[in-house]
Short mmCIF file of C-alpha atoms and ligand atoms in Angstrom, two decimals:
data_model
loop_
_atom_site.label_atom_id
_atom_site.label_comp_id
_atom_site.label_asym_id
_atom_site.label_seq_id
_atom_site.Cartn_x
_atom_site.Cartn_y
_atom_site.Cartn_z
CA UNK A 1 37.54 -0.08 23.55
CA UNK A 2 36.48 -2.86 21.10
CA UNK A 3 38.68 -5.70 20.70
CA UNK A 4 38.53 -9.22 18.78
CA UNK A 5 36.37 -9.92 22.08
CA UNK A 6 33.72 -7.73 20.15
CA UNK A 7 33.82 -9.35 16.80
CA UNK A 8 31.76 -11.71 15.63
CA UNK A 9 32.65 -14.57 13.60
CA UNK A 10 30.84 -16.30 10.77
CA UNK A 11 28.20 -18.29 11.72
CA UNK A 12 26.73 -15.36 13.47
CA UNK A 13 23.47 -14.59 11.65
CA UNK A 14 24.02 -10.70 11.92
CA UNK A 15 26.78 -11.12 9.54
CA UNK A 16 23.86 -12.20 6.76
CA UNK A 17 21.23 -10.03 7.60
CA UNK A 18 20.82 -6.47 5.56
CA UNK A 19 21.43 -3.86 7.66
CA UNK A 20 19.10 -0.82 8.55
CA UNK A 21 19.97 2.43 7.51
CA UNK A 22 21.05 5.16 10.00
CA UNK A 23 18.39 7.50 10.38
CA UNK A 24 20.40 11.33 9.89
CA UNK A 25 21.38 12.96 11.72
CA UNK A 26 23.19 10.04 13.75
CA UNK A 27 22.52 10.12 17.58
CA UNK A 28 25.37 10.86 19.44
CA UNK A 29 25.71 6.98 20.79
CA UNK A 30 26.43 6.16 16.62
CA UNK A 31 28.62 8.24 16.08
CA UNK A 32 30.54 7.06 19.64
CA UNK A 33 30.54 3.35 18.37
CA UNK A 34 31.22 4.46 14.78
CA UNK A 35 34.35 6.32 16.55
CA UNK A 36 35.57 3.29 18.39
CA UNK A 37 35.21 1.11 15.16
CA UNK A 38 37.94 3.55 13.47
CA UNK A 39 39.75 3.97 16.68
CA UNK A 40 39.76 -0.44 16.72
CA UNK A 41 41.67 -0.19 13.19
CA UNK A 42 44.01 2.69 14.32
CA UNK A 43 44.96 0.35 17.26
CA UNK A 44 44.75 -2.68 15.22
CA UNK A 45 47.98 -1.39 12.93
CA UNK A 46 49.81 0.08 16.16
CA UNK A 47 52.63 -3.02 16.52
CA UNK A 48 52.26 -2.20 20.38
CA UNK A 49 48.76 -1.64 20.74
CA UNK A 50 47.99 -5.08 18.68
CA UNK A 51 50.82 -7.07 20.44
CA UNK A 52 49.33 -5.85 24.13
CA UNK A 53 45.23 -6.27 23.72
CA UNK A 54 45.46 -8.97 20.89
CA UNK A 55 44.60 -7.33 17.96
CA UNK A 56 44.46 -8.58 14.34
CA UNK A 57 44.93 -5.78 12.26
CA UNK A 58 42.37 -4.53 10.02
CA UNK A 59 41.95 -2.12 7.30
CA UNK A 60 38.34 -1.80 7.47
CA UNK A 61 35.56 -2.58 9.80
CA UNK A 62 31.62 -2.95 9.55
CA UNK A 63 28.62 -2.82 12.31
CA UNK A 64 27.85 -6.04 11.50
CA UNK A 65 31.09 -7.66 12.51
CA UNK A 66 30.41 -6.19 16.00
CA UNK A 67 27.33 -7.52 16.06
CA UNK A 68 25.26 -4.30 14.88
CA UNK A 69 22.87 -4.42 12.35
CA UNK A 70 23.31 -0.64 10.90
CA UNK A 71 25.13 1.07 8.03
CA UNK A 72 28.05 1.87 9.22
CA UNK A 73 31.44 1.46 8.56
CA UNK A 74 35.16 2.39 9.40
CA UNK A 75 38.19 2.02 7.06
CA UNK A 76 41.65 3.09 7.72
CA UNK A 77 44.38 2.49 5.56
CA UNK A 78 47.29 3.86 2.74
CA UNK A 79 46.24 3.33 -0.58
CA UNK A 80 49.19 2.02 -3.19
CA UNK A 81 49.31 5.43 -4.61
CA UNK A 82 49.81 7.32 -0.84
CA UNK A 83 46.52 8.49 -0.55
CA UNK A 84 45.65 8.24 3.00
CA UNK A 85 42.02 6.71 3.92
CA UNK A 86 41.14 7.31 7.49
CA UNK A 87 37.32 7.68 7.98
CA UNK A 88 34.07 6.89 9.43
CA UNK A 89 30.85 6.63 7.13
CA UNK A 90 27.12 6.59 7.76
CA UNK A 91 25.34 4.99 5.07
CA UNK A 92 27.91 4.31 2.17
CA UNK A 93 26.22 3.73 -1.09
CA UNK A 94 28.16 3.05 -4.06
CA UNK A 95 26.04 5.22 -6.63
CA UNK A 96 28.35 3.96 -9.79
CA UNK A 97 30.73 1.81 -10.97
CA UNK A 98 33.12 0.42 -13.80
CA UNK A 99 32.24 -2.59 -16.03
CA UNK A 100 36.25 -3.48 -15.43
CA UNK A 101 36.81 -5.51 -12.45
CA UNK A 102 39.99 -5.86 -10.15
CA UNK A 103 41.36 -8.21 -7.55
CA UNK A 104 43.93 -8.79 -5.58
CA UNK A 105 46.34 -11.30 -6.27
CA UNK A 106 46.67 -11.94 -2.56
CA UNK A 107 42.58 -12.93 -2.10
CA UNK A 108 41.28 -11.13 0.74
CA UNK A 109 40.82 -12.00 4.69
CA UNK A 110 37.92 -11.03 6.84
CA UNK A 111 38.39 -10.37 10.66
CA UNK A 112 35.20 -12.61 11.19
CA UNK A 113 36.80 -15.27 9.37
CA UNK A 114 39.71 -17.18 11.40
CA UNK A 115 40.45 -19.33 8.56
CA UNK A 116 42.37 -18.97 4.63
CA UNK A 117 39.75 -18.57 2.29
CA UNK A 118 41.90 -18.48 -1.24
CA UNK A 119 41.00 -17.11 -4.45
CA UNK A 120 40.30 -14.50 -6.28
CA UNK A 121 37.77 -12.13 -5.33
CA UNK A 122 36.41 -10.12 -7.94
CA UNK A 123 35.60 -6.64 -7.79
CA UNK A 124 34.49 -3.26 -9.49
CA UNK A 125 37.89 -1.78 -10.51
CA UNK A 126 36.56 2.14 -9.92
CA UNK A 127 33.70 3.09 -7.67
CA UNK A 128 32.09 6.05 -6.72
CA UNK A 129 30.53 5.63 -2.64
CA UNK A 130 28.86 8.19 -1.66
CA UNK A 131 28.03 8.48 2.69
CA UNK A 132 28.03 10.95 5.39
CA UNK A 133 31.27 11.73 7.74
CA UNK A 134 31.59 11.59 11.75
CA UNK A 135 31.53 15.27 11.06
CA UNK A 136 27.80 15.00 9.39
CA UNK A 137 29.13 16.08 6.23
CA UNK A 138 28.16 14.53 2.86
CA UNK A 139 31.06 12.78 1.23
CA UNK A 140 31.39 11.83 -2.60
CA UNK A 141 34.62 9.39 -2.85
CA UNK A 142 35.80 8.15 -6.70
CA UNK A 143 37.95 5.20 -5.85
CA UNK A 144 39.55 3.24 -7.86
CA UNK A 145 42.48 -0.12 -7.41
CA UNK A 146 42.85 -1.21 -2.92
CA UNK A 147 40.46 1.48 -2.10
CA UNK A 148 37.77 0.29 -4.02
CA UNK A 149 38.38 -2.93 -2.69
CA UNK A 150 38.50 -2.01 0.67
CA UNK A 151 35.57 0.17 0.55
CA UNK A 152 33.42 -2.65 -1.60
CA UNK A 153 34.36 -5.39 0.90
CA UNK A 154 33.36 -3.18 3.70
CA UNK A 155 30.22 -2.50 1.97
CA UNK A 156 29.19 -5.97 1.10
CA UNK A 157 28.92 -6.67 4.92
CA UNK A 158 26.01 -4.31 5.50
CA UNK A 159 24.22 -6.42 2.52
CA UNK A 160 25.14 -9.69 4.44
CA UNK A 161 27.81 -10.55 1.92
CA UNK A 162 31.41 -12.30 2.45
CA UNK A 163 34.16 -11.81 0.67
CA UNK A 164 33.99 -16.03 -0.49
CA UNK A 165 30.81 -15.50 -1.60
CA UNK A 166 32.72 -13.70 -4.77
CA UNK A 167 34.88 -16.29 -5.47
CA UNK A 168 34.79 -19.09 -8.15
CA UNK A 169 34.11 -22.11 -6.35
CA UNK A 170 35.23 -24.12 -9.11
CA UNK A 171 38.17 -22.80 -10.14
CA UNK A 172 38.89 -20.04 -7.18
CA UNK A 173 42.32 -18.24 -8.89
CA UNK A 174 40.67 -18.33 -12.31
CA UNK A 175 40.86 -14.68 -13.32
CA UNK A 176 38.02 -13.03 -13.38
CA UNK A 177 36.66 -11.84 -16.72
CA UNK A 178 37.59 -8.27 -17.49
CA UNK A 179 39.87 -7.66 -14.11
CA UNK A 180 43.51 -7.01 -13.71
CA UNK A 181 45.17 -6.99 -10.43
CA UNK A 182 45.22 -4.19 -8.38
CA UNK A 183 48.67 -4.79 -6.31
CA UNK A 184 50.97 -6.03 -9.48
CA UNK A 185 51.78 -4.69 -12.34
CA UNK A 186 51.05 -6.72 -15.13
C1 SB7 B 1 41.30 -7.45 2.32
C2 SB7 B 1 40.90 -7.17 3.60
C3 SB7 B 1 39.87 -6.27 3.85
C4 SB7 B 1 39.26 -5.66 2.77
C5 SB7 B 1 39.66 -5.94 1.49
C6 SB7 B 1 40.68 -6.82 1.27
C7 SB7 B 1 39.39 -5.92 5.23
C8 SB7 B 1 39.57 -6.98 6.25
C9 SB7 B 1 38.96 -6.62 7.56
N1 SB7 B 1 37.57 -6.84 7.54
O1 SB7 B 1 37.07 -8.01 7.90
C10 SB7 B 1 36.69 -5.79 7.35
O2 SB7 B 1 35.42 -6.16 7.06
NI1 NI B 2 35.38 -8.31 6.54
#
């Protein structure tokens, strides 16, 4: 079972490097650690489950953060509009996306980073990732508002990005040009 034991913090160089792509089919040993990575989040938003091993929950996870340098990554969470987002993908590529940005008005945490980071991060308001399932299957996802957030913050780790990297370091709530927040109405 992987726990906050497994994660790596920054600092770590893995969290920086550009991770390989998973050659397809996955071997059976991905697809067990790409299981556990979901299975981590599941656990992480279970109030006992979190309160017993010491987990911080998550909505998403990457290789990376447990120290694995391959394109992978888990996200499970409710979007604001109910749609349910519970999955594990093998290289996720976004293969379009809006000129309109979004963020959210919250800034965004990282389980690698055990510190505030605040500000905006800017990102693509509407995506479209395209990846293969646990189940081998080809998936084409059009994502727009928290899921594209989630999914582009995930994403960013397997190109050795942070979320802080995206924010204005002179002016970090400045609103970014051509973005409305995804969780308020405006
Ligand atoms: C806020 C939090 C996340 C994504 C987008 C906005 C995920 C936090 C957990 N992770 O560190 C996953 O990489
Ligand atoms: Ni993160």
């Amino acid at each position: 079972m992987i726990t906050m034991d497994d994660i790596v913090r920054e600092g770590h160089p893995v969290l920086r490097q550009v991770a390989d792509e998973v050659s397809l089919p996955p071997s059976e040993e991905e697809k067990h650690t790409l299981t556990e990575m979901l299975q981590y989040l599941i656990n992480s938003q279970d109030e006992e489950m979190a309160e017993k091993y010491n987990l911080r929950p998550g909505v998403g996870l990457a290789a990376p953060q447990i120290g694995l340098s391959k394109r992978m990554i888990a996200v499970h969470f409710t979007d604001f509009d109910e749609q349910e987002y519970s999955m594990g993908l093998f290289n996720p590529k976004i293969m379009s996306h809006s000129v309109e940005k979004t963020y959210l008005s919250t800034g965004e945490g990282c389980l690698s980073v055990d510190r505030d980071v605040p500000g905006y991060v800017p990102r693509y308001a509407r995506i479209t990732v395209k990846g293969t399932d646990l189940n081998g299957n080809e998936v084409k996802l059009r994502l727009k508002g928290y899921a594209a957030i989630v999914f582009q913050h995930e994403i960013d780790h397997l190109n050795g990005i942070m979320f802080y990297d995206h924010i204005n370091k002179e002016d970090p709530f400045n609103v970014p040009e051509n973005a409305k927040p995804a969780d308020r109405e405006e």
